[in-house]
mmCIF file of C-alpha atoms in Angstrom:
data_model
loop_
_atom_site.group_PDB
_atom_site.id
_atom_site.type_symbol
_atom_site.label_atom_id
_atom_site.label_comp_id
_atom_site.label_asym_id
_atom_site.label_seq_id
_atom_site.Cartn_x
_atom_site.Cartn_y
_atom_site.Cartn_z
ATOM 1 C CA UNK A 1 206.112 -26.764 207.849
ATOM 2 C CA UNK A 2 208.313 -28.768 210.215
ATOM 3 C CA UNK A 3 207.412 -28.834 213.889
ATOM 4 C CA UNK A 4 209.688 -29.563 216.825
ATOM 5 C CA UNK A 5 208.528 -30.787 220.218
ATOM 6 C CA UNK A 6 210.664 -31.742 223.198
ATOM 7 C CA UNK A 7 209.347 -34.011 225.920
ATOM 8 C CA UNK A 8 210.964 -33.513 229.310
ATOM 9 C CA UNK A 9 210.433 -35.025 232.730
ATOM 10 C CA UNK A 10 211.035 -31.977 234.918
ATOM 11 C CA UNK A 11 211.207 -28.209 235.098
ATOM 12 C CA UNK A 12 215.008 -28.205 235.443
ATOM 13 C CA UNK A 13 215.366 -29.712 231.975
ATOM 14 C CA UNK A 14 213.002 -27.042 230.634
ATOM 15 C CA UNK A 15 215.338 -24.304 231.867
ATOM 16 C CA UNK A 16 218.287 -25.941 230.106
ATOM 17 C CA UNK A 17 216.262 -26.352 226.879
ATOM 18 C CA UNK A 18 215.252 -22.680 226.911
ATOM 19 C CA UNK A 19 218.929 -21.757 227.358
ATOM 20 C CA UNK A 20 219.997 -23.992 224.435
ATOM 21 C CA UNK A 21 217.346 -22.793 221.938
ATOM 22 C CA UNK A 22 219.083 -19.513 220.964
ATOM 23 C CA UNK A 23 222.314 -21.476 220.433
ATOM 24 C CA UNK A 24 220.746 -23.173 217.408
ATOM 25 C CA UNK A 25 219.420 -26.346 218.981
ATOM 26 C CA UNK A 26 216.018 -27.212 217.550
ATOM 27 C CA UNK A 27 213.787 -28.162 220.439
ATOM 28 C CA UNK A 28 210.572 -26.273 219.630
ATOM 29 C CA UNK A 29 207.673 -26.494 222.038
ATOM 30 C CA UNK A 30 208.502 -28.093 225.394
ATOM 31 C CA UNK A 31 206.050 -30.416 227.144
ATOM 32 C CA UNK A 32 206.501 -31.971 230.558
ATOM 33 C CA UNK A 33 205.533 -35.627 230.223
ATOM 34 C CA UNK A 34 207.018 -38.781 231.741
ATOM 35 C CA UNK A 35 206.806 -41.512 229.103
ATOM 36 C CA UNK A 36 207.370 -44.298 231.601
ATOM 37 C CA UNK A 37 204.277 -43.271 233.593
ATOM 38 C CA UNK A 38 201.674 -42.744 230.852
ATOM 39 C CA UNK A 39 199.846 -45.735 229.410
ATOM 40 C CA UNK A 40 198.588 -44.188 226.173
ATOM 41 C CA UNK A 41 200.718 -41.292 224.996
ATOM 42 C CA UNK A 42 198.494 -40.654 221.968
ATOM 43 C CA UNK A 43 195.861 -39.190 224.295
ATOM 44 C CA UNK A 44 198.371 -36.696 225.691
ATOM 45 C CA UNK A 45 200.139 -35.751 222.468
ATOM 46 C CA UNK A 46 197.519 -35.249 219.811
ATOM 47 C CA UNK A 47 199.658 -32.515 218.187
ATOM 48 C CA UNK A 48 202.214 -35.071 216.907
ATOM 49 C CA UNK A 49 202.088 -35.538 213.145
ATOM 50 C CA UNK A 50 204.246 -36.900 210.337
ATOM 51 C CA UNK A 51 206.006 -33.514 210.051
ATOM 52 C CA UNK A 52 206.970 -33.383 213.753
ATOM 53 C CA UNK A 53 210.457 -34.024 215.067
ATOM 54 C CA UNK A 54 210.230 -35.151 218.680
ATOM 55 C CA UNK A 55 213.116 -34.988 221.129
ATOM 56 C CA UNK A 56 212.633 -37.097 224.258
ATOM 57 C CA UNK A 57 214.845 -36.503 227.287
ATOM 58 C CA UNK A 58 214.741 -39.607 229.462
ATOM 59 C CA UNK A 59 215.976 -39.455 233.038
ATOM 60 C CA UNK A 60 217.457 -42.956 233.409
ATOM 61 C CA UNK A 61 217.392 -43.022 237.199
ATOM 62 C CA UNK A 62 213.606 -42.661 237.263
ATOM 63 C CA UNK A 63 212.565 -45.312 234.715
ATOM 64 C CA UNK A 64 214.068 -48.333 236.408
ATOM 65 C CA UNK A 65 211.439 -48.650 239.105
ATOM 66 C CA UNK A 66 209.920 -51.697 237.510
ATOM 67 C CA UNK A 67 209.334 -53.652 234.342
ATOM 68 C CA UNK A 68 205.960 -51.997 233.769
ATOM 69 C CA UNK A 69 207.669 -48.556 233.633
ATOM 70 C CA UNK A 70 210.149 -49.825 231.048
ATOM 71 C CA UNK A 71 207.380 -51.417 228.976
ATOM 72 C CA UNK A 72 205.329 -48.195 229.023
ATOM 73 C CA UNK A 73 208.413 -46.237 227.937
ATOM 74 C CA UNK A 74 209.056 -48.679 225.060
ATOM 75 C CA UNK A 75 205.415 -48.628 223.957
ATOM 76 C CA UNK A 76 205.304 -44.835 223.998
ATOM 77 C CA UNK A 77 208.552 -44.529 222.047
ATOM 78 C CA UNK A 78 207.210 -47.005 219.456
ATOM 79 C CA UNK A 79 204.079 -44.876 219.142
ATOM 80 C CA UNK A 80 206.211 -41.757 218.627
ATOM 81 C CA UNK A 81 208.336 -43.501 215.978
ATOM 82 C CA UNK A 82 205.195 -44.579 214.104
ATOM 83 C CA UNK A 83 203.522 -41.157 214.279
ATOM 84 C CA UNK A 84 206.317 -38.562 214.051
ATOM 85 C CA UNK A 85 208.737 -37.632 211.307
ATOM 86 C CA UNK A 86 211.775 -38.227 213.510
ATOM 87 C CA UNK A 87 212.372 -39.168 217.145
ATOM 88 C CA UNK A 88 215.556 -38.209 218.974
ATOM 89 C CA UNK A 89 216.128 -39.794 222.367
ATOM 90 C CA UNK A 90 218.515 -38.140 224.792
ATOM 91 C CA UNK A 91 219.279 -40.100 227.929
ATOM 92 C CA UNK A 92 220.467 -38.458 231.076
ATOM 93 C CA UNK A 93 223.251 -40.595 232.508
ATOM 94 C CA UNK A 94 221.840 -40.570 236.006
ATOM 95 C CA UNK A 95 220.228 -37.185 236.522
ATOM 96 C CA UNK A 96 220.543 -33.602 235.359
ATOM 97 C CA UNK A 97 223.013 -32.705 238.083
ATOM 98 C CA UNK A 98 225.416 -35.469 236.961
ATOM 99 C CA UNK A 99 225.150 -34.258 233.368
ATOM 100 C CA UNK A 100 225.948 -30.699 234.451
ATOM 101 C CA UNK A 101 228.924 -31.819 236.564
ATOM 102 C CA UNK A 102 230.405 -33.718 233.614
ATOM 103 C CA UNK A 103 229.879 -30.885 231.118
ATOM 104 C CA UNK A 104 231.227 -28.253 233.547
ATOM 105 C CA UNK A 105 234.159 -30.465 234.556
ATOM 106 C CA UNK A 106 233.206 -30.373 238.243
ATOM 107 C CA UNK A 107 234.271 -33.222 240.490
ATOM 108 C CA UNK A 108 231.290 -33.617 242.816
ATOM 109 C CA UNK A 109 227.817 -32.392 243.665
ATOM 110 C CA UNK A 110 229.159 -30.025 246.313
ATOM 111 C CA UNK A 111 231.210 -28.193 243.665
ATOM 112 C CA UNK A 112 228.124 -27.933 241.426
ATOM 113 C CA UNK A 113 226.060 -26.511 244.286
ATOM 114 C CA UNK A 114 228.820 -23.968 244.949
ATOM 115 C CA UNK A 115 229.118 -23.142 241.230
ATOM 116 C CA UNK A 116 225.455 -22.109 241.230
ATOM 117 C CA UNK A 117 225.797 -20.247 244.540
ATOM 118 C CA UNK A 118 223.324 -22.454 246.366
ATOM 119 C CA UNK A 119 223.465 -23.957 249.875
ATOM 120 C CA UNK A 120 222.315 -27.515 249.252
ATOM 121 C CA UNK A 121 220.990 -29.913 246.612
ATOM 122 C CA UNK A 122 217.350 -28.971 247.243
ATOM 123 C CA UNK A 123 218.141 -25.287 246.685
ATOM 124 C CA UNK A 124 220.055 -26.166 243.506
ATOM 125 C CA UNK A 125 217.152 -28.198 242.108
ATOM 126 C CA UNK A 126 214.771 -25.363 242.914
ATOM 127 C CA UNK A 127 217.079 -22.808 241.306
ATOM 128 C CA UNK A 128 217.481 -24.898 238.150
ATOM 129 C CA UNK A 129 213.728 -25.197 237.700
ATOM 130 C CA UNK A 130 213.100 -21.445 237.942
ATOM 131 C CA UNK A 131 216.250 -19.869 236.507
ATOM 132 C CA UNK A 132 215.863 -17.686 233.404
ATOM 133 C CA UNK A 133 218.089 -18.359 230.355
ATOM 134 C CA UNK A 134 220.039 -15.103 230.790
ATOM 135 C CA UNK A 135 221.068 -15.999 234.340
ATOM 136 C CA UNK A 136 221.748 -19.589 233.333
ATOM 137 C CA UNK A 137 224.161 -18.261 230.714
ATOM 138 C CA UNK A 138 226.358 -16.781 233.451
ATOM 139 C CA UNK A 139 226.546 -20.185 235.161
ATOM 140 C CA UNK A 140 226.994 -22.346 232.072
ATOM 141 C CA UNK A 141 229.164 -20.166 229.815
ATOM 142 C CA UNK A 142 232.129 -22.540 230.257
ATOM 143 C CA UNK A 143 230.089 -25.716 229.711
ATOM 144 C CA UNK A 144 231.347 -28.223 227.157
ATOM 145 C CA UNK A 145 228.179 -28.840 225.136
ATOM 146 C CA UNK A 146 229.791 -31.872 223.475
ATOM 147 C CA UNK A 147 229.750 -33.595 226.877
ATOM 148 C CA UNK A 148 226.245 -32.552 227.885
ATOM 149 C CA UNK A 149 223.514 -35.159 227.369
ATOM 150 C CA UNK A 150 225.961 -37.460 225.632
ATOM 151 C CA UNK A 151 227.567 -40.767 226.429
ATOM 152 C CA UNK A 152 230.806 -40.940 228.378
#
């Protein structure tokens, strides 16, 4: 039987994944793990097998802190490729908020904060990490999924 696992870097991404699952996107189990910070991923992901499809969501603004982070990310992705059935890598352009602004056709972060009914960026980040899929649906119903987590 095929297994699906999604590796995310933060709780905000988990909320989005949970919202996308009923729409037919195959993400399976979600694990919070930052591939650019872990030296040996095989110790953290012993449930990966040759029948597992792994989706990795990489937050590009966090991996460019140094060459060692990039090398760890590469090594961990190589390990996934060698040990999983399929590996899908989704890169966030800059961060989740930028991806949401593009997909919702909003011009700036202030308009995104207002769209979610929050007061500031900190409140928005907190709301995104705790929001339930049903409430997220009311905020993202007009989102262009073709633009979300895709290249410009």
